[in-house]
């Protein structure tokens, strides 16, 4: 289980938010932490600590007045740690190349591959044609409804009709190098992981995956490794001391490295 760092950017600032609170209307979100440092500072920190594979996420919609400032921060972070970060948020087949040229190792995509709540195979194929499967991470973040985890899009605000199942993971694995999966209902709450989701992902385990959401203690990391069969990497946001939380960076990194597969 590897630690995967994050740089979440909202309204032009690095933040940690409560995932389910994000609203495009008014560019609003419940904030856990707003950094004084810019995205470049965090990118350079991760580079100096030799911690690759992190995720830069643009949390504003492309039509937001804040999007240019958010995108500027993201591009600067990629240039500060070339090859060490992935990027997502409003990415499509036309914009993906710009981020790769700026230094992203992969682009992260959700909304572009879903239309009217369903998987859009045509758009998936466009992305693979544009950047190659090896440069594509599919964000399959989800929320629970009627006993199932449904993939959500548009900055986690819209439910699709697609439940996250092993058969869906099997099919989508043909188009991507890895998956990023936020458990949105616990994202930013440090209230514990989504155990049922983690267990399902660990049992599937056929592609590199990063889990994010709810980690609030070292015990949560141990539980994640056990229930996920050591098949999942992890992102820790609001609970990390870098973002004002109680978990020390070194301890989290050590806990993850103890369980490296």
PDB file of C-alpha atoms in Angstrom:
ATOM      1  CA  UNK A   1       0.000   0.000   0.000  1.00  0.00           C
ATOM      2  CA  UNK A   2       1.602   3.212  -1.193  1.00  0.00           C
ATOM      3  CA  UNK A   3       0.837   6.717  -0.012  1.00  0.00           C
ATOM      4  CA  UNK A   4      -0.349   8.930  -2.865  1.00  0.00           C
ATOM      5  CA  UNK A   5      -0.228  12.679  -2.126  1.00  0.00           C
ATOM      6  CA  UNK A   6      -2.892  15.163  -3.201  1.00  0.00           C
ATOM      7  CA  UNK A   7      -3.197  18.795  -4.209  1.00  0.00           C
ATOM      8  CA  UNK A   8      -6.851  19.855  -4.325  1.00  0.00           C
ATOM      9  CA  UNK A   9      -7.381  23.318  -5.816  1.00  0.00           C
ATOM     10  CA  UNK A  10     -10.595  25.326  -5.401  1.00  0.00           C
ATOM     11  CA  UNK A  11     -11.111  28.987  -6.266  1.00  0.00           C
ATOM     12  CA  UNK A  12      -7.401  29.253  -7.042  1.00  0.00           C
ATOM     13  CA  UNK A  13      -6.248  28.006  -3.616  1.00  0.00           C
ATOM     14  CA  UNK A  14      -5.025  24.676  -2.264  1.00  0.00           C
ATOM     15  CA  UNK A  15      -7.739  23.376   0.045  1.00  0.00           C
ATOM     16  CA  UNK A  16      -9.174  20.386   1.819  1.00  0.00           C
ATOM     17  CA  UNK A  17     -12.968  20.302   1.654  1.00  0.00           C
ATOM     18  CA  UNK A  18     -15.857  18.085   2.702  1.00  0.00           C
ATOM     19  CA  UNK A  19     -16.398  16.278  -0.578  1.00  0.00           C
ATOM     20  CA  UNK A  20     -20.171  16.076  -0.492  1.00  0.00           C
ATOM     21  CA  UNK A  21     -20.465  19.823   0.151  1.00  0.00           C
ATOM     22  CA  UNK A  22     -19.026  20.951  -3.192  1.00  0.00           C
ATOM     23  CA  UNK A  23     -21.428  23.097  -5.212  1.00  0.00           C
ATOM     24  CA  UNK A  24     -20.815  24.715  -8.591  1.00  0.00           C
ATOM     25  CA  UNK A  25     -23.451  27.344  -7.841  1.00  0.00           C
ATOM     26  CA  UNK A  26     -21.593  30.119  -6.061  1.00  0.00           C
ATOM     27  CA  UNK A  27     -18.345  28.079  -6.143  1.00  0.00           C
ATOM     28  CA  UNK A  28     -19.105  26.908  -2.613  1.00  0.00           C
ATOM     29  CA  UNK A  29     -17.688  24.147  -0.423  1.00  0.00           C
ATOM     30  CA  UNK A  30     -17.352  23.427   3.285  1.00  0.00           C
ATOM     31  CA  UNK A  31     -13.654  23.997   3.952  1.00  0.00           C
ATOM     32  CA  UNK A  32     -11.537  21.977   6.352  1.00  0.00           C
ATOM     33  CA  UNK A  33      -8.314  23.766   5.462  1.00  0.00           C
ATOM     34  CA  UNK A  34      -7.100  26.557   3.181  1.00  0.00           C
ATOM     35  CA  UNK A  35      -3.335  26.552   2.618  1.00  0.00           C
ATOM     36  CA  UNK A  36      -1.198  29.668   2.789  1.00  0.00           C
ATOM     37  CA  UNK A  37       1.184  28.020   0.325  1.00  0.00           C
ATOM     38  CA  UNK A  38       0.431  27.634  -3.360  1.00  0.00           C
ATOM     39  CA  UNK A  39       0.253  24.410  -5.379  1.00  0.00           C
ATOM     40  CA  UNK A  40       3.907  24.702  -6.409  1.00  0.00           C
ATOM     41  CA  UNK A  41       5.002  24.567  -2.761  1.00  0.00           C
ATOM     42  CA  UNK A  42       3.188  21.248  -2.266  1.00  0.00           C
ATOM     43  CA  UNK A  43       4.469  19.837  -5.566  1.00  0.00           C
ATOM     44  CA  UNK A  44       8.044  20.687  -4.618  1.00  0.00           C
ATOM     45  CA  UNK A  45       7.541  19.208  -1.151  1.00  0.00           C
ATOM     46  CA  UNK A  46       6.355  15.908  -2.652  1.00  0.00           C
ATOM     47  CA  UNK A  47       9.249  15.947  -5.136  1.00  0.00           C
ATOM     48  CA  UNK A  48      11.808  16.532  -2.391  1.00  0.00           C
ATOM     49  CA  UNK A  49      10.292  13.689  -0.368  1.00  0.00           C
ATOM     50  CA  UNK A  50      10.390  11.390  -3.433  1.00  0.00           C
ATOM     51  CA  UNK A  51       6.669  10.749  -3.218  1.00  0.00           C
ATOM     52  CA  UNK A  52       5.329  10.312  -6.791  1.00  0.00           C
ATOM     53  CA  UNK A  53       1.924   9.361  -8.146  1.00  0.00           C
ATOM     54  CA  UNK A  54      -0.029  12.155  -6.481  1.00  0.00           C
ATOM     55  CA  UNK A  55      -3.230  13.719  -7.756  1.00  0.00           C
ATOM     56  CA  UNK A  56      -3.803  17.375  -8.619  1.00  0.00           C
ATOM     57  CA  UNK A  57      -7.565  17.946  -8.702  1.00  0.00           C
ATOM     58  CA  UNK A  58      -9.228  21.077 -10.107  1.00  0.00           C
ATOM     59  CA  UNK A  59     -12.418  21.502  -8.077  1.00  0.00           C
ATOM     60  CA  UNK A  60     -13.958  24.336 -10.103  1.00  0.00           C
ATOM     61  CA  UNK A  61     -16.125  23.790 -13.161  1.00  0.00           C
ATOM     62  CA  UNK A  62     -14.562  24.922 -16.463  1.00  0.00           C
ATOM     63  CA  UNK A  63     -17.182  27.672 -16.759  1.00  0.00           C
ATOM     64  CA  UNK A  64     -16.421  29.038 -13.271  1.00  0.00           C
ATOM     65  CA  UNK A  65     -14.914  32.492 -12.964  1.00  0.00           C
ATOM     66  CA  UNK A  66     -12.282  30.884 -10.720  1.00  0.00           C
ATOM     67  CA  UNK A  67     -11.305  28.167 -13.206  1.00  0.00           C
ATOM     68  CA  UNK A  68      -8.448  30.104 -14.886  1.00  0.00           C
ATOM     69  CA  UNK A  69      -6.771  30.712 -11.504  1.00  0.00           C
ATOM     70  CA  UNK A  70      -7.311  27.098 -10.472  1.00  0.00           C
ATOM     71  CA  UNK A  71      -5.919  25.812 -13.767  1.00  0.00           C
ATOM     72  CA  UNK A  72      -2.907  28.119 -13.511  1.00  0.00           C
ATOM     73  CA  UNK A  73      -2.092  26.638 -10.105  1.00  0.00           C
ATOM     74  CA  UNK A  74      -2.461  23.104 -11.452  1.00  0.00           C
ATOM     75  CA  UNK A  75      -0.190  23.674 -14.442  1.00  0.00           C
ATOM     76  CA  UNK A  76       2.448  25.285 -12.231  1.00  0.00           C
ATOM     77  CA  UNK A  77       2.386  22.284  -9.885  1.00  0.00           C
ATOM     78  CA  UNK A  78       2.859  19.870 -12.796  1.00  0.00           C
ATOM     79  CA  UNK A  79       5.849  21.831 -14.038  1.00  0.00           C
ATOM     80  CA  UNK A  80       7.354  21.829 -10.534  1.00  0.00           C
ATOM     81  CA  UNK A  81       7.227  18.012 -10.316  1.00  0.00           C
ATOM     82  CA  UNK A  82       7.355  16.719 -13.900  1.00  0.00           C
ATOM     83  CA  UNK A  83       6.315  13.084 -14.143  1.00  0.00           C
ATOM     84  CA  UNK A  84       5.395  12.962 -10.466  1.00  0.00           C
ATOM     85  CA  UNK A  85       1.775  14.069 -10.523  1.00  0.00           C
ATOM     86  CA  UNK A  86      -1.486  13.227 -12.251  1.00  0.00           C
ATOM     87  CA  UNK A  87      -4.186  15.820 -12.924  1.00  0.00           C
ATOM     88  CA  UNK A  88      -7.968  15.783 -13.147  1.00  0.00           C
ATOM     89  CA  UNK A  89     -10.920  18.117 -13.270  1.00  0.00           C
ATOM     90  CA  UNK A  90     -12.650  19.081 -16.512  1.00  0.00           C
ATOM     91  CA  UNK A  91     -10.243  17.001 -18.607  1.00  0.00           C
ATOM     92  CA  UNK A  92     -11.356  15.768 -22.040  1.00  0.00           C
ATOM     93  CA  UNK A  93      -9.718  14.534 -25.239  1.00  0.00           C
ATOM     94  CA  UNK A  94      -8.989  18.095 -26.386  1.00  0.00           C
ATOM     95  CA  UNK A  95      -7.423  19.367 -23.142  1.00  0.00           C
ATOM     96  CA  UNK A  96      -5.577  16.253 -21.962  1.00  0.00           C
ATOM     97  CA  UNK A  97      -2.521  16.888 -24.125  1.00  0.00           C
ATOM     98  CA  UNK A  98      -1.876  20.284 -22.542  1.00  0.00           C
ATOM     99  CA  UNK A  99      -1.572  18.729 -19.095  1.00  0.00           C
ATOM    100  CA  UNK A 100       0.676  15.919 -20.295  1.00  0.00           C
ATOM    101  CA  UNK A 101       2.898  18.473 -22.027  1.00  0.00           C
ATOM    102  CA  UNK A 102       3.105  20.410 -18.740  1.00  0.00           C
ATOM    103  CA  UNK A 103       4.479  17.329 -16.979  1.00  0.00           C
ATOM    104  CA  UNK A 104       1.495  15.244 -15.843  1.00  0.00           C
ATOM    105  CA  UNK A 105       2.209  11.527 -15.774  1.00  0.00           C
ATOM    106  CA  UNK A 106      -1.480  10.788 -16.396  1.00  0.00           C
ATOM    107  CA  UNK A 107      -4.771  12.620 -16.780  1.00  0.00           C
ATOM    108  CA  UNK A 108      -7.696  11.740 -14.522  1.00  0.00           C
ATOM    109  CA  UNK A 109     -11.155  11.709 -16.101  1.00  0.00           C
ATOM    110  CA  UNK A 110     -14.726  11.129 -14.926  1.00  0.00           C
ATOM    111  CA  UNK A 111     -17.407  13.408 -16.322  1.00  0.00           C
ATOM    112  CA  UNK A 112     -16.244  13.241 -19.945  1.00  0.00           C
ATOM    113  CA  UNK A 113     -16.781   9.478 -20.056  1.00  0.00           C
ATOM    114  CA  UNK A 114     -20.330   9.673 -18.698  1.00  0.00           C
ATOM    115  CA  UNK A 115     -23.221  11.289 -20.530  1.00  0.00           C
ATOM    116  CA  UNK A 116     -26.812  11.359 -19.286  1.00  0.00           C
ATOM    117  CA  UNK A 117     -25.765   9.112 -16.421  1.00  0.00           C
ATOM    118  CA  UNK A 118     -24.339   6.361 -18.616  1.00  0.00           C
ATOM    119  CA  UNK A 119     -20.906   5.294 -19.828  1.00  0.00           C
ATOM    120  CA  UNK A 120     -20.030   6.974 -23.123  1.00  0.00           C
ATOM    121  CA  UNK A 121     -17.845   4.463 -24.952  1.00  0.00           C
ATOM    122  CA  UNK A 122     -17.238   6.929 -27.771  1.00  0.00           C
ATOM    123  CA  UNK A 123     -15.637   9.443 -25.417  1.00  0.00           C
ATOM    124  CA  UNK A 124     -13.550   6.752 -23.749  1.00  0.00           C
ATOM    125  CA  UNK A 125     -12.205   5.744 -27.120  1.00  0.00           C
ATOM    126  CA  UNK A 126     -11.476   9.388 -27.959  1.00  0.00           C
ATOM    127  CA  UNK A 127      -9.406   9.710 -24.784  1.00  0.00           C
ATOM    128  CA  UNK A 128      -7.454   6.530 -25.425  1.00  0.00           C
ATOM    129  CA  UNK A 129      -6.804   7.675 -28.979  1.00  0.00           C
ATOM    130  CA  UNK A 130      -5.664  11.107 -27.758  1.00  0.00           C
ATOM    131  CA  UNK A 131      -3.333  10.107 -24.901  1.00  0.00           C
ATOM    132  CA  UNK A 132      -3.027   6.330 -24.841  1.00  0.00           C
ATOM    133  CA  UNK A 133      -4.385   3.947 -22.212  1.00  0.00           C
ATOM    134  CA  UNK A 134      -1.086   4.181 -20.309  1.00  0.00           C
ATOM    135  CA  UNK A 135      -1.692   7.897 -19.646  1.00  0.00           C
ATOM    136  CA  UNK A 136      -5.294   7.572 -18.463  1.00  0.00           C
ATOM    137  CA  UNK A 137      -6.631   7.240 -14.918  1.00  0.00           C
ATOM    138  CA  UNK A 138     -10.382   6.826 -14.589  1.00  0.00           C
ATOM    139  CA  UNK A 139     -11.912   8.465 -11.527  1.00  0.00           C
ATOM    140  CA  UNK A 140     -14.705   6.153 -10.406  1.00  0.00           C
ATOM    141  CA  UNK A 141     -15.592   8.071  -7.242  1.00  0.00           C
ATOM    142  CA  UNK A 142     -18.900   6.981  -5.815  1.00  0.00           C
ATOM    143  CA  UNK A 143     -21.675   7.534  -3.314  1.00  0.00           C
ATOM    144  CA  UNK A 144     -23.995   4.972  -1.746  1.00  0.00           C
ATOM    145  CA  UNK A 145     -27.632   4.844  -2.811  1.00  0.00           C
ATOM    146  CA  UNK A 146     -30.155   2.052  -2.278  1.00  0.00           C
ATOM    147  CA  UNK A 147     -27.439  -0.229  -0.965  1.00  0.00           C
ATOM    148  CA  UNK A 148     -25.074   0.219  -3.926  1.00  0.00           C
ATOM    149  CA  UNK A 149     -22.132   2.484  -4.701  1.00  0.00           C
ATOM    150  CA  UNK A 150     -22.973   4.559  -7.760  1.00  0.00           C
ATOM    151  CA  UNK A 151     -20.351   6.472  -9.735  1.00  0.00           C
ATOM    152  CA  UNK A 152     -20.818  10.240  -9.421  1.00  0.00           C
ATOM    153  CA  UNK A 153     -19.693  12.977 -11.816  1.00  0.00           C
ATOM    154  CA  UNK A 154     -19.453  16.768 -12.122  1.00  0.00           C
ATOM    155  CA  UNK A 155     -17.348  17.256  -9.025  1.00  0.00           C
ATOM    156  CA  UNK A 156     -19.295  14.494  -7.228  1.00  0.00           C
ATOM    157  CA  UNK A 157     -22.635  16.295  -7.526  1.00  0.00           C
ATOM    158  CA  UNK A 158     -24.472  14.057 -10.036  1.00  0.00           C
ATOM    159  CA  UNK A 159     -25.316  10.387  -9.695  1.00  0.00           C
ATOM    160  CA  UNK A 160     -24.894   8.205 -12.758  1.00  0.00           C
ATOM    161  CA  UNK A 161     -26.915   5.055 -13.388  1.00  0.00           C
ATOM    162  CA  UNK A 162     -23.714   3.019 -13.138  1.00  0.00           C
ATOM    163  CA  UNK A 163     -23.121   1.027  -9.965  1.00  0.00           C
ATOM    164  CA  UNK A 164     -19.483   0.275  -9.186  1.00  0.00           C
ATOM    165  CA  UNK A 165     -19.334  -3.501  -9.553  1.00  0.00           C
ATOM    166  CA  UNK A 166     -16.650  -6.004 -10.471  1.00  0.00           C
ATOM    167  CA  UNK A 167     -18.068  -6.329 -13.991  1.00  0.00           C
ATOM    168  CA  UNK A 168     -17.902  -2.536 -14.477  1.00  0.00           C
ATOM    169  CA  UNK A 169     -14.312  -2.521 -13.195  1.00  0.00           C
ATOM    170  CA  UNK A 170     -13.459  -5.372 -15.572  1.00  0.00           C
ATOM    171  CA  UNK A 171     -14.824  -3.482 -18.573  1.00  0.00           C
ATOM    172  CA  UNK A 172     -13.268  -0.131 -17.717  1.00  0.00           C
ATOM    173  CA  UNK A 173      -9.880  -1.713 -17.055  1.00  0.00           C
ATOM    174  CA  UNK A 174      -9.548  -2.104 -20.802  1.00  0.00           C
ATOM    175  CA  UNK A 175      -9.385   1.678 -21.186  1.00  0.00           C
ATOM    176  CA  UNK A 176      -7.222   2.837 -18.274  1.00  0.00           C
ATOM    177  CA  UNK A 177      -3.909   2.294 -16.517  1.00  0.00           C
ATOM    178  CA  UNK A 178      -5.406   2.792 -13.055  1.00  0.00           C
ATOM    179  CA  UNK A 179      -8.432   3.918 -11.075  1.00  0.00           C
ATOM    180  CA  UNK A 180      -8.888   6.700  -8.524  1.00  0.00           C
ATOM    181  CA  UNK A 181     -11.846   6.153  -6.219  1.00  0.00           C
ATOM    182  CA  UNK A 182     -13.078   8.698  -3.677  1.00  0.00           C
ATOM    183  CA  UNK A 183     -15.657   7.452  -1.197  1.00  0.00           C
ATOM    184  CA  UNK A 184     -17.479  10.770  -1.449  1.00  0.00           C
ATOM    185  CA  UNK A 185     -19.846  10.379   1.495  1.00  0.00           C
ATOM    186  CA  UNK A 186     -16.897  10.256   3.919  1.00  0.00           C
ATOM    187  CA  UNK A 187     -14.466  12.415   1.904  1.00  0.00           C
ATOM    188  CA  UNK A 188     -13.021  15.164   4.092  1.00  0.00           C
ATOM    189  CA  UNK A 189     -14.662  13.893   7.284  1.00  0.00           C
ATOM    190  CA  UNK A 190     -11.841  11.755   8.748  1.00  0.00           C
ATOM    191  CA  UNK A 191     -14.620   9.591  10.160  1.00  0.00           C
ATOM    192  CA  UNK A 192     -13.440   6.186   8.980  1.00  0.00           C
ATOM    193  CA  UNK A 193     -13.206   4.409   5.657  1.00  0.00           C
ATOM    194  CA  UNK A 194     -16.049   2.902   3.596  1.00  0.00           C
ATOM    195  CA  UNK A 195     -15.308  -0.687   4.583  1.00  0.00           C
ATOM    196  CA  UNK A 196     -17.708  -2.391   2.175  1.00  0.00           C
ATOM    197  CA  UNK A 197     -16.308  -0.460  -0.773  1.00  0.00           C
ATOM    198  CA  UNK A 198     -12.699  -1.116   0.243  1.00  0.00           C
ATOM    199  CA  UNK A 199     -13.350  -4.829   0.599  1.00  0.00           C
ATOM    200  CA  UNK A 200     -14.955  -5.068  -2.851  1.00  0.00           C
ATOM    201  CA  UNK A 201     -12.081  -3.175  -4.495  1.00  0.00           C
ATOM    202  CA  UNK A 202      -9.485  -5.315  -2.745  1.00  0.00           C
ATOM    203  CA  UNK A 203     -11.174  -8.532  -3.826  1.00  0.00           C
ATOM    204  CA  UNK A 204     -11.176  -7.300  -7.445  1.00  0.00           C
ATOM    205  CA  UNK A 205      -7.569  -6.040  -7.422  1.00  0.00           C
ATOM    206  CA  UNK A 206      -6.742  -6.381 -11.123  1.00  0.00           C
ATOM    207  CA  UNK A 207      -5.488  -2.835 -11.761  1.00  0.00           C
ATOM    208  CA  UNK A 208      -3.637  -0.262  -9.655  1.00  0.00           C
ATOM    209  CA  UNK A 209      -6.169   1.684  -7.578  1.00  0.00           C
ATOM    210  CA  UNK A 210      -6.008   4.589  -5.154  1.00  0.00           C
ATOM    211  CA  UNK A 211      -8.663   4.925  -2.443  1.00  0.00           C
ATOM    212  CA  UNK A 212      -9.503   8.264  -0.833  1.00  0.00           C
ATOM    213  CA  UNK A 213     -12.050   9.119   1.832  1.00  0.00           C
ATOM    214  CA  UNK A 214     -12.508   8.985   5.574  1.00  0.00           C
ATOM    215  CA  UNK A 215      -9.007   8.108   6.762  1.00  0.00           C
ATOM    216  CA  UNK A 216      -8.638   9.742  10.155  1.00  0.00           C
ATOM    217  CA  UNK A 217      -6.187   7.549  12.062  1.00  0.00           C
ATOM    218  CA  UNK A 218      -3.346   5.078  11.685  1.00  0.00           C
ATOM    219  CA  UNK A 219      -5.863   2.381  12.601  1.00  0.00           C
ATOM    220  CA  UNK A 220      -7.890   3.359   9.540  1.00  0.00           C
ATOM    221  CA  UNK A 221      -4.788   2.784   7.410  1.00  0.00           C
ATOM    222  CA  UNK A 222      -4.251  -0.647   8.959  1.00  0.00           C
ATOM    223  CA  UNK A 223      -7.886  -1.513   8.342  1.00  0.00           C
ATOM    224  CA  UNK A 224      -7.643  -0.279   4.752  1.00  0.00           C
ATOM    225  CA  UNK A 225      -4.633  -2.494   4.105  1.00  0.00           C
ATOM    226  CA  UNK A 226      -6.325  -5.526   5.676  1.00  0.00           C
ATOM    227  CA  UNK A 227      -9.768  -5.163   4.092  1.00  0.00           C
ATOM    228  CA  UNK A 228      -8.260  -4.107   0.762  1.00  0.00           C
ATOM    229  CA  UNK A 229      -5.902  -7.081   0.770  1.00  0.00           C
ATOM    230  CA  UNK A 230      -2.985  -4.676   0.343  1.00  0.00           C
ATOM    231  CA  UNK A 231      -4.190  -4.035  -3.227  1.00  0.00           C
ATOM    232  CA  UNK A 232      -5.109  -0.364  -2.735  1.00  0.00           C
ATOM    233  CA  UNK A 233      -2.955   2.717  -2.481  1.00  0.00           C
ATOM    234  CA  UNK A 234      -4.267   5.570  -0.346  1.00  0.00           C
ATOM    235  CA  UNK A 235      -4.651   9.324  -0.276  1.00  0.00           C
ATOM    236  CA  UNK A 236      -4.978  11.116   3.064  1.00  0.00           C
ATOM    237  CA  UNK A 237      -6.199  14.708   2.971  1.00  0.00           C
ATOM    238  CA  UNK A 238      -7.864  16.589   5.807  1.00  0.00           C
ATOM    239  CA  UNK A 239      -6.452  14.356   8.537  1.00  0.00           C
ATOM    240  CA  UNK A 240      -2.844  14.957   7.466  1.00  0.00           C
ATOM    241  CA  UNK A 241      -0.723  17.496   9.337  1.00  0.00           C
ATOM    242  CA  UNK A 242       0.199  19.163   6.020  1.00  0.00           C
ATOM    243  CA  UNK A 243      -3.449  20.209   5.872  1.00  0.00           C
ATOM    244  CA  UNK A 244      -3.968  21.026   9.534  1.00  0.00           C
ATOM    245  CA  UNK A 245      -4.907  17.512  10.663  1.00  0.00           C
ATOM    246  CA  UNK A 246      -3.593  15.362  13.539  1.00  0.00           C
ATOM    247  CA  UNK A 247      -1.779  12.675  11.519  1.00  0.00           C
ATOM    248  CA  UNK A 248       1.923  13.287  11.064  1.00  0.00           C
ATOM    249  CA  UNK A 249       3.225  12.986   7.522  1.00  0.00           C
ATOM    250  CA  UNK A 250       6.124  10.722   8.550  1.00  0.00           C
ATOM    251  CA  UNK A 251       3.866   8.346  10.492  1.00  0.00           C
ATOM    252  CA  UNK A 252       1.393   8.015   7.641  1.00  0.00           C
ATOM    253  CA  UNK A 253       4.191   7.388   5.157  1.00  0.00           C
ATOM    254  CA  UNK A 254       5.753   4.835   7.494  1.00  0.00           C
ATOM    255  CA  UNK A 255       2.461   3.029   8.005  1.00  0.00           C
ATOM    256  CA  UNK A 256       1.995   2.755   4.235  1.00  0.00           C
ATOM    257  CA  UNK A 257       5.568   1.646   3.586  1.00  0.00           C
ATOM    258  CA  UNK A 258       5.256  -1.076   6.236  1.00  0.00           C
ATOM    259  CA  UNK A 259       2.600  -2.638   4.056  1.00  0.00           C
ATOM    260  CA  UNK A 260       4.227  -2.219   0.637  1.00  0.00           C
ATOM    261  CA  UNK A 261       3.236  -5.081  -1.641  1.00  0.00           C
TER     262      UNK A 261
END
